[in-house]
Tab-separated table of C-alpha atoms in Angstrom:
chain	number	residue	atom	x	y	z
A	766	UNK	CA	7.725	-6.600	6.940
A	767	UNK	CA	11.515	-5.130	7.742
A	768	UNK	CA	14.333	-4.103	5.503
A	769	UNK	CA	16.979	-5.615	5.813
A	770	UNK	CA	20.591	-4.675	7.044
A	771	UNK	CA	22.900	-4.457	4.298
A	772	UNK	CA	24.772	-7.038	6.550
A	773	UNK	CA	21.849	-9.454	6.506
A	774	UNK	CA	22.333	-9.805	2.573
A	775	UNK	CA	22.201	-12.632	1.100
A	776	UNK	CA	25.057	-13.873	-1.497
A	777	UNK	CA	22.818	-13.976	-4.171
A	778	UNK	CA	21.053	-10.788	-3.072
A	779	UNK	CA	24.370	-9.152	-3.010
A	780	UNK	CA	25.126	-9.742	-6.784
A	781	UNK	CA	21.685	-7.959	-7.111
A	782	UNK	CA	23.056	-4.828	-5.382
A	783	UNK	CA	26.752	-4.979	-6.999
A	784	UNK	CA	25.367	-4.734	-10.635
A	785	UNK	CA	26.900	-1.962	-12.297
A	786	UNK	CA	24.259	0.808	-11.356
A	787	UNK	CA	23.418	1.920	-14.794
A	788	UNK	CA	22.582	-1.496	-16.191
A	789	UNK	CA	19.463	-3.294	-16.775
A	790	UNK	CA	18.491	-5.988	-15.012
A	791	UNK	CA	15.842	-8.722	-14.141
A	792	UNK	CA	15.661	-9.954	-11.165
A	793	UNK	CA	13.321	-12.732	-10.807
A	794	UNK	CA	12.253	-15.208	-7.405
A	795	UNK	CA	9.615	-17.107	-5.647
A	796	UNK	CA	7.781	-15.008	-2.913
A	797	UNK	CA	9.470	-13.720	0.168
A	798	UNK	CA	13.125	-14.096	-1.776
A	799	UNK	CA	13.803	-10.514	-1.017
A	800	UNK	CA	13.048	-8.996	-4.859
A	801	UNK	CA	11.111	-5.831	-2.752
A	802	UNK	CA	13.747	-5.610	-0.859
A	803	UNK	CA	16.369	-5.858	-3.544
A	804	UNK	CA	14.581	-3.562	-5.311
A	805	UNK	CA	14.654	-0.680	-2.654
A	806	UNK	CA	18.271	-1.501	-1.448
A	807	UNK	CA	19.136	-0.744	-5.450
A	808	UNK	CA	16.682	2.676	-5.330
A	809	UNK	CA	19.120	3.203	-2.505
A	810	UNK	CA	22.346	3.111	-3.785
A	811	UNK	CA	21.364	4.666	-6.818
A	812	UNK	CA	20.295	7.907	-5.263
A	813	UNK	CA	22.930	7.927	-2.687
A	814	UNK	CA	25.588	10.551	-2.713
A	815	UNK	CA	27.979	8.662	-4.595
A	816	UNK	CA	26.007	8.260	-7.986
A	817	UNK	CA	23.029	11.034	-7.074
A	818	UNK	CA	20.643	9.224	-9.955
A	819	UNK	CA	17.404	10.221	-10.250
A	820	UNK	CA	15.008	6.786	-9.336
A	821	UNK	CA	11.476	6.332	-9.434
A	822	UNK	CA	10.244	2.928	-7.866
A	823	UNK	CA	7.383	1.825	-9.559
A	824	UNK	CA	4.654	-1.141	-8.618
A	825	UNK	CA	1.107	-1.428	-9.344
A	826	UNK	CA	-1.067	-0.551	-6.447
A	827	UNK	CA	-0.942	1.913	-3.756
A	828	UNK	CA	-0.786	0.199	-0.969
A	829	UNK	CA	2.644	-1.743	-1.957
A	830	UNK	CA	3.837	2.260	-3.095
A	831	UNK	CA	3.430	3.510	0.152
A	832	UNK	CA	4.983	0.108	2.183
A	833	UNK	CA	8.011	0.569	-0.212
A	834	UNK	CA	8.326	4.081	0.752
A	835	UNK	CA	8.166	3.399	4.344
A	836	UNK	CA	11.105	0.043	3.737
A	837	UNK	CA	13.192	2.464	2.202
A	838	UNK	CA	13.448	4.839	5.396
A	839	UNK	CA	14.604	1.969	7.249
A	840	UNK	CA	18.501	1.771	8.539
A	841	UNK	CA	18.797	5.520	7.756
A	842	UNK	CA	17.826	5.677	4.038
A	843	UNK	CA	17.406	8.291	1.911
A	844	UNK	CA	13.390	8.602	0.550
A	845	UNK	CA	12.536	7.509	-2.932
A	846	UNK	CA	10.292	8.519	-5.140
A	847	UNK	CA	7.429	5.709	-5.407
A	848	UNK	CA	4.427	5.531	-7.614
A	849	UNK	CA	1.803	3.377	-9.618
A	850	UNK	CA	2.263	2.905	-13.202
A	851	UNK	CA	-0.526	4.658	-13.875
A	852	UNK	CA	0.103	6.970	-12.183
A	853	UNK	CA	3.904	7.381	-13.754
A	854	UNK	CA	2.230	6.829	-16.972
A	855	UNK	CA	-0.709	9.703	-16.242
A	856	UNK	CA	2.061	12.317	-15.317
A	857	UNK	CA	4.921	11.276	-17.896
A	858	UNK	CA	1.918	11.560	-21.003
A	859	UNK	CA	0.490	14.889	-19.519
A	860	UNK	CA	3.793	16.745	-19.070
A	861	UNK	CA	4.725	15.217	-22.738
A	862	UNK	CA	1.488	15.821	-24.663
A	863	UNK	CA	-0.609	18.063	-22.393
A	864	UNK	CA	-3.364	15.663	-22.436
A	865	UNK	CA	-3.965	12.582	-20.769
A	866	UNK	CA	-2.949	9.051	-22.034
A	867	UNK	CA	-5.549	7.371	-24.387
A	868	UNK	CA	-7.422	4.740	-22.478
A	869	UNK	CA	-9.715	1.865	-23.529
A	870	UNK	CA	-11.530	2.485	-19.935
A	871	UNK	CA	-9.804	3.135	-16.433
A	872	UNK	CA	-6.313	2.097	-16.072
A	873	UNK	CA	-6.612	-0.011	-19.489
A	874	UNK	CA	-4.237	2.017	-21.882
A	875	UNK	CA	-4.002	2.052	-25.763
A	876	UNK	CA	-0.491	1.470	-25.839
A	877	UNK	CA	-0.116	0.968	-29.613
A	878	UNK	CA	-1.093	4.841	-29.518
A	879	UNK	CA	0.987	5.713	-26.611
A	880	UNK	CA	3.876	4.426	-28.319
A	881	UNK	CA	3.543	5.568	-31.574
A	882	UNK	CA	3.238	9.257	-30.105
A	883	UNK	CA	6.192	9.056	-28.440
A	884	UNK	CA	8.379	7.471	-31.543
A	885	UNK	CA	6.841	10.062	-33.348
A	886	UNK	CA	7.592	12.974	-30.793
A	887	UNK	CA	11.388	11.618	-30.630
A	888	UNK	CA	11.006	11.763	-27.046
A	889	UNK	CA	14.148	10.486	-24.945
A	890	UNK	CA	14.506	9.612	-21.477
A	891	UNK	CA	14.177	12.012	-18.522
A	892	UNK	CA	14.387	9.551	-15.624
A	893	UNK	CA	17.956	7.882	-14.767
A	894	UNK	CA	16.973	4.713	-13.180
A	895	UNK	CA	13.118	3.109	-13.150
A	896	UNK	CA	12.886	0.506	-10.800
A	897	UNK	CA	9.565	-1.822	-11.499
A	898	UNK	CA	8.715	-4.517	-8.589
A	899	UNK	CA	6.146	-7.052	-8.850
A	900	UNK	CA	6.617	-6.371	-12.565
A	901	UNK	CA	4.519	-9.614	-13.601
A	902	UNK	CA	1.660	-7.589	-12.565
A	903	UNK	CA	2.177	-5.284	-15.543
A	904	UNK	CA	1.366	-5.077	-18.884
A	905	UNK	CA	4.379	-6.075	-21.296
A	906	UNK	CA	3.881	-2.771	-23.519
A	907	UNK	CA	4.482	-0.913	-20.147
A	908	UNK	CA	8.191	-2.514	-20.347
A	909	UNK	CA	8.537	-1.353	-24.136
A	910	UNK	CA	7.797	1.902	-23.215
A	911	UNK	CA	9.978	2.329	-19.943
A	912	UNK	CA	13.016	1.239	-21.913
A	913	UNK	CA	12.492	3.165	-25.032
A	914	UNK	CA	11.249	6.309	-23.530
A	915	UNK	CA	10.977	5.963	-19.715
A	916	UNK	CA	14.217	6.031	-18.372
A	917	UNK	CA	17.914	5.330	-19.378
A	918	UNK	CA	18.464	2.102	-17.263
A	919	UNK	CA	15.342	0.023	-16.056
A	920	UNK	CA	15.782	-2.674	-12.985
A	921	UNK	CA	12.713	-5.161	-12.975
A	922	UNK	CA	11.441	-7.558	-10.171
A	923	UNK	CA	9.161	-10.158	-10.904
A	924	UNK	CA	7.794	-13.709	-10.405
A	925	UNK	CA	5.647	-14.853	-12.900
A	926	UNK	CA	4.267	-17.681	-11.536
A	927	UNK	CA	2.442	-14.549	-9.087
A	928	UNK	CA	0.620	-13.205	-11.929
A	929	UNK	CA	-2.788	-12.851	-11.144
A	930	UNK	CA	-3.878	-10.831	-13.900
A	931	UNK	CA	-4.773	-11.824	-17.839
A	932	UNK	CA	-2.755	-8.785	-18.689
A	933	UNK	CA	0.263	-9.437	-16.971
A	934	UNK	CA	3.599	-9.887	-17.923
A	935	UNK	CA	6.156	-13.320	-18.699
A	936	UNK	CA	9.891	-13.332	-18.674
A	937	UNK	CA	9.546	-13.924	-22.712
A	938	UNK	CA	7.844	-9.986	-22.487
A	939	UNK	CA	11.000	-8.916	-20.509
A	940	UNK	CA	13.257	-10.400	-23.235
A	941	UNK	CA	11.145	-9.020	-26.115
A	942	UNK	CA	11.338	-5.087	-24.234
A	943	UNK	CA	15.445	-5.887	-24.342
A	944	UNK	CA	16.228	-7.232	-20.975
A	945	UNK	CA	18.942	-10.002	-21.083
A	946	UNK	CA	20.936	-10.068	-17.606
A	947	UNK	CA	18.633	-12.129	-15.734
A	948	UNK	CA	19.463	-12.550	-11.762
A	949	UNK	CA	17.991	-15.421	-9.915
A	950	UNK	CA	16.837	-15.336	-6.002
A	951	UNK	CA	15.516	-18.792	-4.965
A	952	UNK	CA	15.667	-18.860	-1.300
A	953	UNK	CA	12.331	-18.043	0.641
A	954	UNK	CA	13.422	-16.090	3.825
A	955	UNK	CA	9.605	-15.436	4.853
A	956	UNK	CA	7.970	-18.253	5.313
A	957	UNK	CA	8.421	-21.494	7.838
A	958	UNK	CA	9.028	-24.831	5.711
A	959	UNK	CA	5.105	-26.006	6.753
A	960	UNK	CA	3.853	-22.811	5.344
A	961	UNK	CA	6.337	-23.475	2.350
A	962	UNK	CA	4.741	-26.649	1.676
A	963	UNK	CA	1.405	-25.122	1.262
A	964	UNK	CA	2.600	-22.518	-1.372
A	965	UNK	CA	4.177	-24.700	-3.321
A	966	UNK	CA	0.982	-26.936	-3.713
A	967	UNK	CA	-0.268	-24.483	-6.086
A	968	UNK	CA	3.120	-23.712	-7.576
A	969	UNK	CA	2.349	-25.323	-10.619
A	970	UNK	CA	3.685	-23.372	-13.325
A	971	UNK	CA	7.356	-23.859	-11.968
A	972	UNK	CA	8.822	-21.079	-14.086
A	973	UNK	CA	10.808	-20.809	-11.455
A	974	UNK	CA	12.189	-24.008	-8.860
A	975	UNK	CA	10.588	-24.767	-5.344
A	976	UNK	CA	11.621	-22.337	-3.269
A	977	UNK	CA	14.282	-23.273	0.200
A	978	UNK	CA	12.878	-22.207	3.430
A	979	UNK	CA	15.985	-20.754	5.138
A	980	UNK	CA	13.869	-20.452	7.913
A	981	UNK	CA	13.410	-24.159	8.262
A	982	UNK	CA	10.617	-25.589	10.451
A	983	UNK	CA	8.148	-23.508	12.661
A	984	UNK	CA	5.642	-23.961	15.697
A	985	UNK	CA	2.656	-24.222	13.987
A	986	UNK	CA	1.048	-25.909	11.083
A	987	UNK	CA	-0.942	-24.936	8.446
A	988	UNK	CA	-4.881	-25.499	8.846
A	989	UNK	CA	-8.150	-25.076	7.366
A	990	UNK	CA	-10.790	-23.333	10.005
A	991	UNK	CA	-14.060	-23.784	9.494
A	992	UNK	CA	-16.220	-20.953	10.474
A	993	UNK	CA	-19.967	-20.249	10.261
A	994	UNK	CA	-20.511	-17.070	9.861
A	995	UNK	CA	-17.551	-13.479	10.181
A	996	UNK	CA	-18.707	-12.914	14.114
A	997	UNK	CA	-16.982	-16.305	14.272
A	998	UNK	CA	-14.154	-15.140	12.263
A	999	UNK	CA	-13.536	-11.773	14.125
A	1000	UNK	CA	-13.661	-13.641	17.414
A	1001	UNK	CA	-11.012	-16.375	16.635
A	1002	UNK	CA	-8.947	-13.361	14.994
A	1003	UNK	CA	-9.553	-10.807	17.897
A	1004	UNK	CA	-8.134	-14.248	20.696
A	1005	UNK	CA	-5.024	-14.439	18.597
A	1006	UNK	CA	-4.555	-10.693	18.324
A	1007	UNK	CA	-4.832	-10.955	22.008
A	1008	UNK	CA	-2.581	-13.909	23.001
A	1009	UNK	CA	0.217	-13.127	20.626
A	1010	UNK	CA	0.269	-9.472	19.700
A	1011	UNK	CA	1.235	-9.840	16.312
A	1012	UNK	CA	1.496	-8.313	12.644
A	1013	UNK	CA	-2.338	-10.139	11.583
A	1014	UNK	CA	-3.374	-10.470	7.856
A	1015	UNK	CA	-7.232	-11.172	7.498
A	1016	UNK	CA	-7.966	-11.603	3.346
A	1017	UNK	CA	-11.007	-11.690	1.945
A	1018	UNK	CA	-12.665	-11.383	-1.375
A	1019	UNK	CA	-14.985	-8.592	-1.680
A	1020	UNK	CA	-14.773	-4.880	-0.467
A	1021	UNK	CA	-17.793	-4.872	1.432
A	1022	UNK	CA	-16.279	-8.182	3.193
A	1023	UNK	CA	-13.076	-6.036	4.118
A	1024	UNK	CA	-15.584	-2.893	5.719
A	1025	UNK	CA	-18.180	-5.417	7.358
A	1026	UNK	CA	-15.162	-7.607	9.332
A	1027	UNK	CA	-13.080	-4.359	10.360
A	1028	UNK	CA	-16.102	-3.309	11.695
A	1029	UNK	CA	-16.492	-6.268	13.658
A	1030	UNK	CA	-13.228	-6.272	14.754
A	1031	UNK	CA	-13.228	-2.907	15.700
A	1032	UNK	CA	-15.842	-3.545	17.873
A	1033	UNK	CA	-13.569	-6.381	19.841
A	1034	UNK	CA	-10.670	-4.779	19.826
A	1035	UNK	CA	-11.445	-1.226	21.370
A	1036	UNK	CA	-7.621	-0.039	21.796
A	1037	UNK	CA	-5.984	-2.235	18.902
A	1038	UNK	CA	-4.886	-1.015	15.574
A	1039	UNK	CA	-7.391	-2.538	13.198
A	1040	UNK	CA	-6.504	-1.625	9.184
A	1041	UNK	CA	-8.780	-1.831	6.229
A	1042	UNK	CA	-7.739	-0.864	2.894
A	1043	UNK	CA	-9.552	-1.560	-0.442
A	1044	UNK	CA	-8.386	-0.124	-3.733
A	1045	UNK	CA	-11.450	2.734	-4.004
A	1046	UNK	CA	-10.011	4.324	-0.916
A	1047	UNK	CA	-9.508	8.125	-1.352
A	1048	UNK	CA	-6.169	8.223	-2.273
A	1049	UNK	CA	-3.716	9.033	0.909
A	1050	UNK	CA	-5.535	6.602	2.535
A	1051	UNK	CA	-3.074	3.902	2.004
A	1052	UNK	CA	-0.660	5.992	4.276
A	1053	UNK	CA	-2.435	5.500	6.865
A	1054	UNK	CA	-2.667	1.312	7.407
A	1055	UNK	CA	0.105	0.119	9.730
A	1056	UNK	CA	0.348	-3.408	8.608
A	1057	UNK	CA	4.043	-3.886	9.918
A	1058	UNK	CA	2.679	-2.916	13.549
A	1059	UNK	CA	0.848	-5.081	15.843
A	1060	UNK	CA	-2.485	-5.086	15.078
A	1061	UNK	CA	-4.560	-6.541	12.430
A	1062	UNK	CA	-4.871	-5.515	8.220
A	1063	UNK	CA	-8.021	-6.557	6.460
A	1064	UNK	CA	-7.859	-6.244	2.567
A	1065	UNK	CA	-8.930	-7.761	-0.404
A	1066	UNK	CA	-6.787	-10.485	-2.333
A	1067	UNK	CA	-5.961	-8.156	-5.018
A	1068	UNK	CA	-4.367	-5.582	-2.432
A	1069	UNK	CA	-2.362	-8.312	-0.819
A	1070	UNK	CA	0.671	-8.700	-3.632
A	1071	UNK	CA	4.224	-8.054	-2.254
A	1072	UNK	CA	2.878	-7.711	1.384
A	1073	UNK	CA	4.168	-10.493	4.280
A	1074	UNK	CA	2.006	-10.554	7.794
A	1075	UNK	CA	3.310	-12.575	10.755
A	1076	UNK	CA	-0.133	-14.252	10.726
A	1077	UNK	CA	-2.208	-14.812	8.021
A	1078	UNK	CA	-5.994	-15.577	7.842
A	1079	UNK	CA	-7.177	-16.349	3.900
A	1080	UNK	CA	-10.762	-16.609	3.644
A	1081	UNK	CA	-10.228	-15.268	0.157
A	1082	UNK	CA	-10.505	-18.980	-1.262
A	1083	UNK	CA	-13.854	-19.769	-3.411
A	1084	UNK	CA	-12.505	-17.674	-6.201
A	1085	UNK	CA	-9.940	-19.887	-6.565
A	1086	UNK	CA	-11.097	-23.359	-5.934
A	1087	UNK	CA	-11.059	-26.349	-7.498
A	1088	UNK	CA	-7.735	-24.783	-8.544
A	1089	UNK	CA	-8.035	-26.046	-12.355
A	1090	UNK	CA	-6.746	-23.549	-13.930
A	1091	UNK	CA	-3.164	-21.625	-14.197
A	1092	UNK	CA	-4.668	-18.351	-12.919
A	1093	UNK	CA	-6.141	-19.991	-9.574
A	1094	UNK	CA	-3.294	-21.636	-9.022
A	1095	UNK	CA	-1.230	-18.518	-9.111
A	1096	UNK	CA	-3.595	-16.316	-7.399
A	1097	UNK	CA	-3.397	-18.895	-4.167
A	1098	UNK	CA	0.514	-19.443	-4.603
A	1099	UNK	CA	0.655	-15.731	-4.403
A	1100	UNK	CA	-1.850	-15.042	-1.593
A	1101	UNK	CA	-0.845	-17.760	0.913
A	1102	UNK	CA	3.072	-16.639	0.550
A	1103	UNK	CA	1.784	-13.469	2.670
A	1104	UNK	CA	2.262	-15.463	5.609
A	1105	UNK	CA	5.119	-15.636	7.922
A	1106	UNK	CA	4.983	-17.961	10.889
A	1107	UNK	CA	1.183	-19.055	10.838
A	1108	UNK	CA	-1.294	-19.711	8.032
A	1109	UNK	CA	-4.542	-20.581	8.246
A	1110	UNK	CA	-7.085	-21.411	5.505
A	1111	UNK	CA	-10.838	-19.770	6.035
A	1112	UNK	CA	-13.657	-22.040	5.276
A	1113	UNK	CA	-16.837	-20.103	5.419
A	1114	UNK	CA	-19.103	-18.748	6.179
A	1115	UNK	CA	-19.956	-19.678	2.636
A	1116	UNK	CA	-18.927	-23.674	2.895
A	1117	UNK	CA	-16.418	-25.076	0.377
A	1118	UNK	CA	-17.580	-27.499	-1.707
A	1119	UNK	CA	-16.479	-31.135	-1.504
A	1120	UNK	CA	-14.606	-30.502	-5.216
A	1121	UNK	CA	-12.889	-27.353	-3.440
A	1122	UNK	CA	-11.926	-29.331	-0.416
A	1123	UNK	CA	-10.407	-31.878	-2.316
A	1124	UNK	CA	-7.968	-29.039	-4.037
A	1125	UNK	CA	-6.145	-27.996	-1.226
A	1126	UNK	CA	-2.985	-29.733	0.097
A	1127	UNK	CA	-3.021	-33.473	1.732
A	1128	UNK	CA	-3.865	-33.824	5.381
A	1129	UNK	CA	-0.403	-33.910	6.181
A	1130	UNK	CA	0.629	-30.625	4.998
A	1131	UNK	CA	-2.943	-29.142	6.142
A	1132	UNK	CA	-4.575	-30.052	8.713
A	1133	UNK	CA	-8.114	-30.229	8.951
């Protein structure tokens, strides 16, 4: 995952950049359209000399904080302040109140409460610019409060049809919070047109149109790999690592999953950079993964939104399948858009059903 040049801009990312800096705006695209980088290139000009805002790039887990703050050091950048929303939230309520923010249970907050304390409080914006990527991944009170009482101009960068959580957000919560300059990015500059074809079998929501692969077509094609058991799984991984020396994305479902495979891997791999990140990491930890490097990255699904590997192995699949409902669909829309250049579907060790089989793409855009 690079940052672009400013010269490698897009037309239609470069109406993203030119918006009059102190304007709200959604910006809204399919995966791998740029909206992370759009969103950092704005953080940038923002808190450049010229207009010397105050910015605070916000997303929703750690991992995708600390990529973003390693993108925006790229072609000579300036650093910029990233951070969770709850952890925005935490510090925002605690310097406000001197308490922390009322929560049903971890990271679920009572934002009828939250709001009505800051109404009551008068409290006005400190922060000049928020910047929110992979906003759909929010809660739509989160928006209410980052326009009334977060900052004086808020930039957001979404996809809905990538929301993978009950409590996440819809264009129709952007409106409601007061955003009405909505920006379009419909090109996919990630992904080869095979790989393309694949996402947009579970694109079935179509908020948004099928993505263009400005890319166009690539070397290899999608398949499904069965394997019996993860020894199998770290060996075909480890050969590839080997042969091609690549970025590698291995996703699976559960955290144990992630340790047991890097573990495995390790063991194969003696000199390579093998990654594994889960969300109960001690925090810092995410600071430490290298995904952009050659090597290999395990994580969980849930880690993997807004991240792009040059090769991607989802295993992270039974969840998901028969994909019969909106939220499966999205989840694998969202999770096989990681991949660049090669893709390939994990079948095992537990074996997919014949009803989950007969969910994923035709033959002829996956081979079996």
């Amino acid at each position: 995952m690079r940052l672009p040049s400013f010269n490698d801009l897009t037309l239609e990312q470069l109406k993203v950049y030119e918006c009059p800096p102190d304007r709200s705006i959604l910006v809204v695209g399919p995966p791998g359209s740029g909206k992370t980088s759009m969103a950092i290139w704005r953080a940038r000009l923002l808190v450049g000399p010229e207009l010397n805002r105050s910015v605070v790039l916000v997303t929703r887990n750690r991992l995708l904080v600390s990529v973003a703050g390693e993108l925006a050091k790229e072609h000579d950048g300036a650093a910029i302040q990233a951070t969770t929303m709850s952890s925005l939230i935490t510090n925002c309520y605690y310097s406000q109140f001197g308490r922390f923010a009322p929560q049903y249970y971890p990271f679920e907050y009572i934002w009828d409460e939250i709001l009505r304390e800051y109404e009551e409080a008068g409290v006005q914006p400190s922060i000049d610019h928020l910047i929110i990527d992979e906003g759909q991944n929010l809660p739509p009170s989160f928006f209410q409060w980052a326009v009334r009482f977060g900052a004086r101009a808020v930039s957001v960068f979404a996809d809905e049809d990538q929301s993978t959580l009950g409590v996440g957000s819809r264009v129709s919560d952007w409106r409601d919070a007061g955003f009405t300059e909505v920006l379009p990015l419909l090109v996919n500059h990630r992904s080869t047109k095979e790989i393309v074809d694949v996402i947009e079998h579970f694109h079935k929501d179509r908020k948004l149109p099928r993505a263009m692969a400005s890319r166009g077509a690539g070397f290899d094609r999608p398949y499904l790999m069965a394997t019996p058991n993860w020894e199998a799984l770290a060996d075909t991984v480890t050969a590839r690592l080997i042969n091609t020396g690549e970025a590698i994305g291995v996703i699976v479902y559960r955290k144990d999953e992630v340790s047991y495979l890097s573990s495995l891997l390790r063991q194969r791999l003696d000199t390579a950079r093998v990654d594994s990140y889960t969300s109960d990491a001690n925090q810092g930890a995410e600071a430490t993964i290298r995904m952009r490097d050659h090597g290999v990255t395990v994580i969980c699904g849930e880690s993997a939104i807004g991240l792009e590997f040059d090769a991607l192995y989802l295993q992270d699949l039974s969840r998901s399948l028969p994909a019969d409902e909106a939220i499966k669909n999205r989840r694998l829309y969202m999770l096989c858009a990681r991949a660049r250049n090669k893709l390939v579907l994990v079948n095992g060790p537990t074996e997919l059903t014949v009803e989950q089989l007969n969910s994923l793409p035709p033959q002829n855009i996956l081979e079996r």
